[in-house]
Coordinates of C-alpha atoms in Angstrom, one line a residue:
Chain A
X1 CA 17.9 -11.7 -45.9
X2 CA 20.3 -14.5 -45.3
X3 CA 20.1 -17.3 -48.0
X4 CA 18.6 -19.8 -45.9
X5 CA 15.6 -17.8 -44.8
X6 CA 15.4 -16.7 -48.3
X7 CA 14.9 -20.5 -49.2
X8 CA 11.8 -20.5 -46.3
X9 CA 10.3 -17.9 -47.1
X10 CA 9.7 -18.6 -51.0
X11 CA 8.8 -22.6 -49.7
X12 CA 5.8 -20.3 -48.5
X13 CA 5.3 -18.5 -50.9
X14 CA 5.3 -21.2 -53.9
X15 CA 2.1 -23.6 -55.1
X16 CA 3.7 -26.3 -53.8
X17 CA 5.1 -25.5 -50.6
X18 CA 1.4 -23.6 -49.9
X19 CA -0.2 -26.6 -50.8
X20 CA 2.4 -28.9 -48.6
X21 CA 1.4 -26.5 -45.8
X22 CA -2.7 -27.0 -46.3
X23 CA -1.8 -31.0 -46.2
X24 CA 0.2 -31.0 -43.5
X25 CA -2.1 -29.3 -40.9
X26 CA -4.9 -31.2 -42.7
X27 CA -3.1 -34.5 -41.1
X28 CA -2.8 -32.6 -37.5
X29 CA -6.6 -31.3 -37.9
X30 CA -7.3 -35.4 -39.1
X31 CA -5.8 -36.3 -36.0
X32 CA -7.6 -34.4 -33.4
X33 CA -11.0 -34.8 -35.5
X34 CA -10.5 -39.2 -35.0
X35 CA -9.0 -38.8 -31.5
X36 CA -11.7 -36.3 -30.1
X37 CA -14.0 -38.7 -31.8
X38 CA -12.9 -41.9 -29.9
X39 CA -12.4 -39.9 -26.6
X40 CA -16.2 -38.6 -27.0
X41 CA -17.5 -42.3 -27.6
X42 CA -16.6 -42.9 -23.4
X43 CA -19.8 -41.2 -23.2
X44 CA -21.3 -44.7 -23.6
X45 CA -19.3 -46.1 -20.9
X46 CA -21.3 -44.1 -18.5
X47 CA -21.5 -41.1 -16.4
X48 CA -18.3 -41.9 -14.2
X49 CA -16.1 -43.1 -17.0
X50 CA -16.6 -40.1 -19.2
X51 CA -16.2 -37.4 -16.6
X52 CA -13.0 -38.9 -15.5
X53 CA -12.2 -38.8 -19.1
X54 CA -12.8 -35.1 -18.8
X55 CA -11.3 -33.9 -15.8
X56 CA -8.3 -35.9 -16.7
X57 CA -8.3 -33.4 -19.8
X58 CA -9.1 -30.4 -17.9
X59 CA -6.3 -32.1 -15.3
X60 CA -3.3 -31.9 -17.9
X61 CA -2.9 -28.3 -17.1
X62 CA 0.1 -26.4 -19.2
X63 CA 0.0 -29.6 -21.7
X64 CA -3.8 -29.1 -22.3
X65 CA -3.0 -25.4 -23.4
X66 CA 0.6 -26.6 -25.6
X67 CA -2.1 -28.9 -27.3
X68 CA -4.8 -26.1 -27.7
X69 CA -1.8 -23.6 -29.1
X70 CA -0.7 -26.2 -31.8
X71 CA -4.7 -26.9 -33.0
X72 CA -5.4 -23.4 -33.2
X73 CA -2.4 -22.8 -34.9
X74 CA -2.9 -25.3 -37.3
X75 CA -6.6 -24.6 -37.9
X76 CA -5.1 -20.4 -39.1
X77 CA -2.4 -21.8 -41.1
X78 CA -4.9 -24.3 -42.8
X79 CA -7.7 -21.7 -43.1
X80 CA -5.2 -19.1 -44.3
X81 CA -3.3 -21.0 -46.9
X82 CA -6.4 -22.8 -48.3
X83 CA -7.7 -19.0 -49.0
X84 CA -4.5 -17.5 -50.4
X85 CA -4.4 -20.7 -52.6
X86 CA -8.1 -19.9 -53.9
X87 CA -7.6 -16.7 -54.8
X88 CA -4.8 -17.4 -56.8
X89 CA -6.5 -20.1 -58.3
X90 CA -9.6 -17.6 -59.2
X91 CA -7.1 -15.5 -61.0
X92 CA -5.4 -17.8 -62.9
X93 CA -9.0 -18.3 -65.3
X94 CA -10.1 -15.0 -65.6
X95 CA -12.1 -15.5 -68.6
X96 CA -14.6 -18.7 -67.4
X97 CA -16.1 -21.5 -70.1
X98 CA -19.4 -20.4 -71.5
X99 CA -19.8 -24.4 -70.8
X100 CA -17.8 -26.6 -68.5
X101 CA -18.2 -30.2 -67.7
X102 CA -16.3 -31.9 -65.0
X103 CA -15.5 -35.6 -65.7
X104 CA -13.5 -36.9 -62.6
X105 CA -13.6 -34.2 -59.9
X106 CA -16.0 -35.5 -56.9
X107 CA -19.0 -32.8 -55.7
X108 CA -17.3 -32.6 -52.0
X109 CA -14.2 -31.6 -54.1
X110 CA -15.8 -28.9 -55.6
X111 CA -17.5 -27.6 -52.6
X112 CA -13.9 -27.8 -50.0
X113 CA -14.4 -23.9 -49.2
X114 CA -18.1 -24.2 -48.6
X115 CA -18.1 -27.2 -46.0
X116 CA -14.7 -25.8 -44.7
X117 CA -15.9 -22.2 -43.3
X118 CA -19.5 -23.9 -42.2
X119 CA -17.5 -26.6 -40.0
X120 CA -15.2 -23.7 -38.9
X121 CA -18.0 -21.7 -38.1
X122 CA -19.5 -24.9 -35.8
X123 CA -16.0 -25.4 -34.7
X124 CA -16.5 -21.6 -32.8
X125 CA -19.8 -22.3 -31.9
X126 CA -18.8 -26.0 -30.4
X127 CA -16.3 -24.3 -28.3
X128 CA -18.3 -21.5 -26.6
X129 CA -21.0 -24.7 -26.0
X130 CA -19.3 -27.1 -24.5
X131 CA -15.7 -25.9 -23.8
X132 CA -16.6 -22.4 -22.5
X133 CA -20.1 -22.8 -21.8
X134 CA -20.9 -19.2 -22.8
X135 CA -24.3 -20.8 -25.2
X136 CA -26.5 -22.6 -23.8
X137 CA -25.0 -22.0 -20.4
X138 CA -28.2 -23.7 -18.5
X139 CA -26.4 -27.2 -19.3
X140 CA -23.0 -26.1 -18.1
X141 CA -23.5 -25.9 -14.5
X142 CA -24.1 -29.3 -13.9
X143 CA -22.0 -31.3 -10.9
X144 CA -21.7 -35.1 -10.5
X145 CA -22.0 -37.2 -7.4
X146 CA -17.9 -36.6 -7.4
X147 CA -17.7 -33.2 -7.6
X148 CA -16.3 -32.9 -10.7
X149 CA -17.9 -30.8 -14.2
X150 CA -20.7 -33.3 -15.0
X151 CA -19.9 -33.0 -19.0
X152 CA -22.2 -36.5 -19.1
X153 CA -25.3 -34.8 -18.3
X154 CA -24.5 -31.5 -19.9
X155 CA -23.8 -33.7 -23.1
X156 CA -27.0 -35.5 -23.4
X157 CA -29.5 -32.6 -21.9
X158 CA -27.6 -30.2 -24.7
X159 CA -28.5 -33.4 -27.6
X160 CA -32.2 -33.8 -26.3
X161 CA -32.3 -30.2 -27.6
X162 CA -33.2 -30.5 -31.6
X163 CA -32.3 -27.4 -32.4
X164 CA -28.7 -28.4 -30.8
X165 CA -28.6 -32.0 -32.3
X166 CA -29.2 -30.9 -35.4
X167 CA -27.1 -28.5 -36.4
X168 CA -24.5 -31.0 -34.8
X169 CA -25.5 -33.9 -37.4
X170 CA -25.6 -31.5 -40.2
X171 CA -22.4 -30.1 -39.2
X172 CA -20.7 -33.7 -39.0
X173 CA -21.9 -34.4 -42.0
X174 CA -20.0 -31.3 -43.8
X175 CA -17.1 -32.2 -41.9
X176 CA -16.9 -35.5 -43.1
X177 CA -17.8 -34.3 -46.8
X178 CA -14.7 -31.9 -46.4
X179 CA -12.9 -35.4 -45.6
X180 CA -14.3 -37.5 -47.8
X181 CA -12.0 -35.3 -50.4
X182 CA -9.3 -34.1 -47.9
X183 CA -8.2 -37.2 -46.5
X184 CA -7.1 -39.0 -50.1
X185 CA -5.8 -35.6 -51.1
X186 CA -3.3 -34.9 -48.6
X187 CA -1.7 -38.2 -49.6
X188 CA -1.6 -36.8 -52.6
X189 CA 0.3 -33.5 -51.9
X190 CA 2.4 -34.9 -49.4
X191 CA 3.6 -37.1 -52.7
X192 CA 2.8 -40.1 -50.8
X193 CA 0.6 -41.3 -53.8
X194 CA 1.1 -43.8 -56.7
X195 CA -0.6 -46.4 -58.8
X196 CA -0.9 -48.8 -56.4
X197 CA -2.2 -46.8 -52.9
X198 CA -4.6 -44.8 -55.1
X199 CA -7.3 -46.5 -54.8
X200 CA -6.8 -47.9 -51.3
X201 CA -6.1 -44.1 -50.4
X202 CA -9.2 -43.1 -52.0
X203 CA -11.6 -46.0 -50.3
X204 CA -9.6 -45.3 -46.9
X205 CA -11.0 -41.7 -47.0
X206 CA -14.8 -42.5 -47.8
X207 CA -14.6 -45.0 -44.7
X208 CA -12.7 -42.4 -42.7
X209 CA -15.3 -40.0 -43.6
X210 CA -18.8 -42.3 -42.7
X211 CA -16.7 -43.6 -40.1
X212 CA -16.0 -40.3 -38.5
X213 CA -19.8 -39.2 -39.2
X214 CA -21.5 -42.3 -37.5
X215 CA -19.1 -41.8 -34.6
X216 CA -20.2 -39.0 -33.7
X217 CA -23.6 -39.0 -34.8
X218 CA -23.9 -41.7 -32.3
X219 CA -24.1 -39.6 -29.7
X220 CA -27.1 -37.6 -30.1
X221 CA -29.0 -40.2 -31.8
X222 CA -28.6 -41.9 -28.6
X223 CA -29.2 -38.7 -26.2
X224 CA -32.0 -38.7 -28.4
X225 CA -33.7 -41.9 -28.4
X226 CA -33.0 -42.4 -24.7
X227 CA -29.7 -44.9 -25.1
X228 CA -27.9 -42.7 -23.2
X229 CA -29.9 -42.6 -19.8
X230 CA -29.5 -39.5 -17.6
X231 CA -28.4 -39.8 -13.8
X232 CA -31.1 -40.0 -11.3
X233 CA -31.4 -36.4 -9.9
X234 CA -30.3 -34.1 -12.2
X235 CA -33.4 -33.4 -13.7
X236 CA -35.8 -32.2 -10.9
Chain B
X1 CA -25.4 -34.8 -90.0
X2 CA -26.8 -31.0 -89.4
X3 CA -25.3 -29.2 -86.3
X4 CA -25.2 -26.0 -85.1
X5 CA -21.7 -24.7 -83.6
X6 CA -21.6 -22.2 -80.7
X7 CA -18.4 -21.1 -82.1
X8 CA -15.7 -18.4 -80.0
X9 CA -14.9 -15.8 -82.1
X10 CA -12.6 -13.1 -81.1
X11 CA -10.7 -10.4 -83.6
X12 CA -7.3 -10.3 -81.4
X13 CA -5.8 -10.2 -77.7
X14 CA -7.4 -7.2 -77.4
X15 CA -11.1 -7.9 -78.7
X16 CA -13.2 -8.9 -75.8
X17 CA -14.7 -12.0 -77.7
X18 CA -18.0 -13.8 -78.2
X19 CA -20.2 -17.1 -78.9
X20 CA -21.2 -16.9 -82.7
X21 CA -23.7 -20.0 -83.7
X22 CA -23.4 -21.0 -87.3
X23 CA -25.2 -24.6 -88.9
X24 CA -23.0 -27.0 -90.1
X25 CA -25.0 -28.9 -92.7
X26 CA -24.6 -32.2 -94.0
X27 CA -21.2 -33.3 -92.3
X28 CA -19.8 -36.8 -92.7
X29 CA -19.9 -38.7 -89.6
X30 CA -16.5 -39.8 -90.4
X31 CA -14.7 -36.7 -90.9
X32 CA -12.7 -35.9 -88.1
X33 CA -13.5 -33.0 -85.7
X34 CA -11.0 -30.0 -87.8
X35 CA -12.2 -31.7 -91.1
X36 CA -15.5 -30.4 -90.0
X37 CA -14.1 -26.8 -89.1
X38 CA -12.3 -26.9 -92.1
X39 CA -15.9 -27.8 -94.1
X40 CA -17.4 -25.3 -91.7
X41 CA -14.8 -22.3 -93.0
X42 CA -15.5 -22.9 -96.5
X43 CA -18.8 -22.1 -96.4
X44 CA -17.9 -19.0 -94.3
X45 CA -15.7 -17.8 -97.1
X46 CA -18.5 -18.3 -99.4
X47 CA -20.3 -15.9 -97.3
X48 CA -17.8 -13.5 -96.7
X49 CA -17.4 -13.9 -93.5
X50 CA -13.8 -14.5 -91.4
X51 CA -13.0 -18.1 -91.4
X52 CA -12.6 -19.8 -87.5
X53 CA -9.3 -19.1 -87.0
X54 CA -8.0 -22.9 -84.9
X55 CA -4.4 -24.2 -84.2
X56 CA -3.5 -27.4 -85.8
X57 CA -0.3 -29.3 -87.2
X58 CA -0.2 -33.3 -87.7
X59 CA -4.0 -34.1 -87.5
X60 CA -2.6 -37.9 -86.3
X61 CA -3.1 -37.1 -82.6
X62 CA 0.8 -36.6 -82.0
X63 CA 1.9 -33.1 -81.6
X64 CA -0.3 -31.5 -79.6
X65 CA -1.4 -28.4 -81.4
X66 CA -5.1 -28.9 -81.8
X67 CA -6.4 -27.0 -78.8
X68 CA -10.0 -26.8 -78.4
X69 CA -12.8 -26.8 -75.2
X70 CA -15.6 -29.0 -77.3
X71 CA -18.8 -28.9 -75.3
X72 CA -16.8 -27.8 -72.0
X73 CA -14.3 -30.7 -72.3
X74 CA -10.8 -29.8 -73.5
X75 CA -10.4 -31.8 -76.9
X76 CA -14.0 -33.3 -76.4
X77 CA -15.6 -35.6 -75.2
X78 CA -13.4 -38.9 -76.7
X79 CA -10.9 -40.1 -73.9
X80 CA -7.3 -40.5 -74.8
X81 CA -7.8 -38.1 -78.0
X82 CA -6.6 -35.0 -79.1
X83 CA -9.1 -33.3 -80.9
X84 CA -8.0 -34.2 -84.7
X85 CA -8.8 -37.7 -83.5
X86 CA -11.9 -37.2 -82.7
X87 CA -14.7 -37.8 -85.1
X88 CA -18.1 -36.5 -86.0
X89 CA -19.5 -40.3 -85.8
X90 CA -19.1 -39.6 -81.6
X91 CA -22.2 -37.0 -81.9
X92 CA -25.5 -37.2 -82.7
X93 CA -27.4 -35.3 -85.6
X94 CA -28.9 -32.1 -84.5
X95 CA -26.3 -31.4 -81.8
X96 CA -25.4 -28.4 -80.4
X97 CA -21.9 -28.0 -80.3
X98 CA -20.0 -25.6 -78.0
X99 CA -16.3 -24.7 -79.1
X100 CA -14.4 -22.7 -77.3
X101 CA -10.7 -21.8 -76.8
X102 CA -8.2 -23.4 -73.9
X103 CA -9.5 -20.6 -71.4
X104 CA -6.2 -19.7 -68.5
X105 CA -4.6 -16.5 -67.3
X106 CA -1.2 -18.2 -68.9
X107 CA -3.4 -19.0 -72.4
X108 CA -4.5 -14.9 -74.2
X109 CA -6.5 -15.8 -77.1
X110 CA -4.5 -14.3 -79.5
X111 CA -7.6 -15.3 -82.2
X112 CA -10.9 -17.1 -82.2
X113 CA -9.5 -20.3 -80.6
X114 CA -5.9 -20.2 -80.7
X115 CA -4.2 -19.4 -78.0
X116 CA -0.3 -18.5 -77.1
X117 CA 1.0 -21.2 -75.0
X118 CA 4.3 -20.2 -74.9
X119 CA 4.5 -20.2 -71.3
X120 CA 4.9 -24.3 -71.2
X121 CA 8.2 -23.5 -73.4
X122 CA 9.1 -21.1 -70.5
X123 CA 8.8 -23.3 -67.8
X124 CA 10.8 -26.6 -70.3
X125 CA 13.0 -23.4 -70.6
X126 CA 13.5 -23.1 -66.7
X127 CA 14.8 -27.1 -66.4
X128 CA 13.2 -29.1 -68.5
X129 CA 16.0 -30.4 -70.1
X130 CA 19.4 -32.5 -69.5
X131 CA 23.0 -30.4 -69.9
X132 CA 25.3 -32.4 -71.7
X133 CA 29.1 -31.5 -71.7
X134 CA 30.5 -31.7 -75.8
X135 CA 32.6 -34.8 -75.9
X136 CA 32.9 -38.0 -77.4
X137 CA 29.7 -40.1 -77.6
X138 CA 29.2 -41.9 -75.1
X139 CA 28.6 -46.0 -75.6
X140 CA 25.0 -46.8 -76.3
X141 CA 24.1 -49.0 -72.9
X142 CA 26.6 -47.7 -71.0
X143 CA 24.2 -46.4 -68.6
X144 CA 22.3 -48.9 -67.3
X145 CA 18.2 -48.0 -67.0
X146 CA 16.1 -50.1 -64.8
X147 CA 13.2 -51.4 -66.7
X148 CA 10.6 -50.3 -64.4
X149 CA 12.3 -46.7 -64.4
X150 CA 12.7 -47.0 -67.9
X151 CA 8.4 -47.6 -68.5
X152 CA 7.8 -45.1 -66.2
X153 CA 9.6 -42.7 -67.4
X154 CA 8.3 -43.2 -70.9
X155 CA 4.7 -42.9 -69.6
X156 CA 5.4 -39.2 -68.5
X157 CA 7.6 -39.0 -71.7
X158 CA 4.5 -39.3 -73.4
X159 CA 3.3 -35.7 -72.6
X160 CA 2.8 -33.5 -76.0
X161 CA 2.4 -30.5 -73.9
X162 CA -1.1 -29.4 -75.4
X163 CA -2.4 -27.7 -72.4
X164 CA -5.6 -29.7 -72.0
X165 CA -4.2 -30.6 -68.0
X166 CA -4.6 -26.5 -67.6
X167 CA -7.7 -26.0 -70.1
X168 CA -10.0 -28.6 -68.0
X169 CA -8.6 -27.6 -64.4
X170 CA -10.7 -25.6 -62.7
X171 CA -7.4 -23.6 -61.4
X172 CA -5.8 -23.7 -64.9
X173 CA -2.8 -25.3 -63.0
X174 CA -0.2 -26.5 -65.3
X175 CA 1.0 -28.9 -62.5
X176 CA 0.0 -32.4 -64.8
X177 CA 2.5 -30.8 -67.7
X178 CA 5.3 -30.4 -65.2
X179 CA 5.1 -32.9 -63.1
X180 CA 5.3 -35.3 -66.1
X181 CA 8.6 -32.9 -67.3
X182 CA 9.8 -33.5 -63.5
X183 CA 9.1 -37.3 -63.4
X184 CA 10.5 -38.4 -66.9
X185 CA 13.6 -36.7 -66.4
X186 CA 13.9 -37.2 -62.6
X187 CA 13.6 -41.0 -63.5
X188 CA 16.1 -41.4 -65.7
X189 CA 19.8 -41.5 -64.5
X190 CA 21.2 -39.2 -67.2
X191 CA 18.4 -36.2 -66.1
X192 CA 18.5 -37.6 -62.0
X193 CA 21.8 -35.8 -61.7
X194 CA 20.0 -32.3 -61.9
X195 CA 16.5 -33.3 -60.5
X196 CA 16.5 -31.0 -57.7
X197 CA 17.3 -28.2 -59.2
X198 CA 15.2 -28.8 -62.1
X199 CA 12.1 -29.8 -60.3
X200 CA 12.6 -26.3 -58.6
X201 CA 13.2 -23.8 -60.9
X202 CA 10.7 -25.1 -63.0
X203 CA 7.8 -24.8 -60.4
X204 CA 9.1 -21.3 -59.8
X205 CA 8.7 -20.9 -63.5
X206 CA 5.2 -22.5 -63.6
X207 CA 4.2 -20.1 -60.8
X208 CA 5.8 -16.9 -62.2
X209 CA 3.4 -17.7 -65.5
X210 CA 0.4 -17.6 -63.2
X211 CA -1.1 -20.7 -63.5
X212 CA -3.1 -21.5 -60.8
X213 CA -2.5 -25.1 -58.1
X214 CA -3.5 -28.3 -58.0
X215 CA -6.6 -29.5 -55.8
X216 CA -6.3 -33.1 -56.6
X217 CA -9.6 -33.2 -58.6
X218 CA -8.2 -35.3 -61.4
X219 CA -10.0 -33.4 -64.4
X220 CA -6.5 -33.1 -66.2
X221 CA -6.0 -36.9 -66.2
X222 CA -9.3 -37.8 -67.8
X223 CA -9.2 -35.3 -70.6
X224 CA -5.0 -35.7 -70.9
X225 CA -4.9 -36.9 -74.8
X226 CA -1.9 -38.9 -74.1
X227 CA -3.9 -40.3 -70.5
X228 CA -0.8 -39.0 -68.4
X229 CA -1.1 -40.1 -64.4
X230 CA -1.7 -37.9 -61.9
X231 CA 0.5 -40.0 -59.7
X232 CA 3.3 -38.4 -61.1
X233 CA 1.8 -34.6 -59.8
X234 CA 2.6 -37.1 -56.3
X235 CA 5.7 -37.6 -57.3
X236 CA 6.7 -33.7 -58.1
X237 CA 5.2 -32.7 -54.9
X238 CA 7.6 -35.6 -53.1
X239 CA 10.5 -34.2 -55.7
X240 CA 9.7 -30.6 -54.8
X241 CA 9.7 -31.5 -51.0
X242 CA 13.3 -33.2 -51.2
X243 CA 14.2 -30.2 -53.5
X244 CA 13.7 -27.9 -50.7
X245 CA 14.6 -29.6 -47.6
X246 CA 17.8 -32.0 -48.5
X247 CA 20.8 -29.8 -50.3
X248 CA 21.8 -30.9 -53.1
X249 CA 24.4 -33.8 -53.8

């Protein structure tokens, strides 16, 4: 091994440079998670708006599947690293506290792995729903008055479902619990932390978090309570 | 004040260890926690029985021997206190008190609650320190220190290495103890010259000992005795990242 891929290899293999790896995708996964969530709020701008919104996206060809490659990638590398660094850290306290009291670390801090494989597990599920169309496949099928995918009605017939809607809020909910903690502490790993941003960092990712959960919520609650109208026709 | 103790006794490394209660009967609210172990023992040696074998040196909160998990808080529950600080008058009569060692892969219980932290000398070992060529001494001020480097500097300085940072961690990671070794030096002009590769080998050290990571939870801040920031675990990660990536000057 040549020196300099010596000095790669053991930035993977170190707590730090593990850690730095976690953060890092964290701020990609961040990324996509606020973007997606202001690209799904076009729903409200109406059928026409949101499916050009959506056939632009299915329209960017070779880009679309660049994007797709660097989330997925990002999404193992977090996944993986954030498990490698649990282990470790179940191995470095063999011997647990008969009793243990936590003084400062937050309940969705505790809890990272839990909310993190649920919201992976809807992540999978999300896809092969509305991406692939391979659950639920009666709402895929739909075509608007253009020709194009109608995602708008597929979107709010799939949300009048309850079964659908709610394991959508309850999902959102985890995923911005897994934020709530995430979002402050890949400041902190980054080393993009001190005194002074600490508490703005840590207020920043509670708003992020609600923020990101009412965003989305919006959109069954609305499918739901009938804010989002469906276009005349599609249901016989 | 009557208590009863829940007290971790365990022969040697190898003994597998347990929770023993004994009463500790009329106690002076003002003795200090160890004056009350050391009450405790007596009567124990009355009785024939092993006294609780505990580490301690000044008993004035300064060196960072005391080493105890009091009711599943490293050092108890006083802030800003090592455990020979803390008094009696912060419980309640007829308390059940919990003590058990400083509980990590990188801390064996050599006995009852003492435990062999020697792997914090390792990693100081590994970089914590500031070469100095033999010479003639060197002027006083001839290095100027900016103040707000200076305070800084001297707020990680303030580290006595107990271990309480790894004992309340749910990960028993050490990173509070070397990032305020990383920072205090790295601050200074006379330790910046070999910040980089300090602030490496000492992590490699501080991994090779098996203590586990940081998840940014914050539990070794609020039970550090010496109430040492976690902003400077920030500033390791930041030191650790130029480390690394920028070769050094």
């Amino acid at each position: 091994m040549t020196d300099k891929v010596q000095r790669i290899t053991s930035v993977f293999s170190s707590s730090i440079g593990k850690k730095l790896i976690v953060a890092f995708t964290g701020v990609i996964l961040t990324g996509f998670v606020v973007g997606h969530m202001l690209g799904n709020l076009q729903v409200f701008l109406g059928q026409d708006k949101f499916n050009t919104y959506a056939s632009f996206l299915q329209g960017l060809g070779e880009l679309l599947y660049v994007v797709r490659g660097m989330l997925l990638l990002a999404v193992i590398l977090h996944i993986y690293f954030s498990i490698k660094l649990a282990l470790e850290n179940r191995e470095a306290r063999p011997i647990p506290y008969a009793v243990k009291k936590y003084r400062e670390a937050s309940y969705a801090s505790r809890t990272m792995h839990y909310s993190g494989i649920i919201v992976f597990a809807f992540i999978v599920y999300h896809i092969l729903h509305f991406t692939l169309g391979k659950v639920h496949p009666q709402y895929y099928h739909y075509i608007d008055p253009k020709g194009r995918h109608d995602v708008y009605s597929m979107v709010i017939l799939s949300f009048r479902n309850p079964l659908i809607s709610g394991t959508y809020i309850v999902s959102m909910f985890l995923l911005a619990w897994h934020l709530s903690h995430g979002f402050s502490s890949l400041f902190q790993t980054l080393g993009l932390n001190n005194a002074r941003l600490r508490p703005v960092l840590g207020t920043l990712g509670t708003l992020l978090a609600w923020a990101v959960f009412a965003g989305y919520v919006s959109i069954p609650l609305a499918a739901w309570t009938g804010i989002l109208k469906l276009p005349p026709g599609v249901l016989p | 004040m009557d208590l009863t103790l829940y007290v971790w006794r365990q022969k040697d490394a190898k003994d597998s260890g347990r929770l023993e209660k004994y009463p500790a009967k009329s106690i002076d609210p003002n003795m200090s926690f160890l004056e009350m172990l050391d009450v405790v023992n007596e009567g124990l040696i009355q009785q024939n029985i092993e006294p609780i074998a505990f580490d301690s040196d000044c008993r004035e909160g300064i060196c960072g021997t005391c080493s105890m998990t009091i009711n599943g808080i490293p050092h108890g529950p006083e802030r800003g206190t090592t455990v020979c600080q803390l008094h009696m008058r912060k419980f309640k009569d007829g308390d059940a008190i919990y003590i058990e060692p400083f509980r990590a892969r990188a801390f064996p219980v050599l006995r009852d609650l003492i435990t062999d932290r020697s792997a914090f000398d390792r990693i100081i070992q590994a970089g914590g320190y500031v070469s100095i060529n033999t010479g003639g001494v060197p002027d006083g001020n001839a290095i100027p220190v900016p103040k707000v480097a200076q305070e800084e500097a001297m707020d990680a300085a303030q580290c006595i290495g107990c271990g309480a940072c790894v004992a309340a961690c749910k990960n028993a990671s050490a990173m509070l103890f070397v990032s305020a070794k990383v920072s205090h030096l790295a601050l200074l002009p006379q330790g910046a010259v070999e910040r980089k590769r300090r602030v490496l080998n000492m992590v490699g050290q501080m991994d090779a000992e098996s203590f586990g990571s940081c998840t940014n939870q914050y539990e070794c801040e609020a039970v550090c005795p010496k109430e040492i920031s976690v902003q400077f675990i920030a500033r390791m990660n930041r030191e650790y990242l130029q480390g690394r990536v920028l070769p050094e000057a």
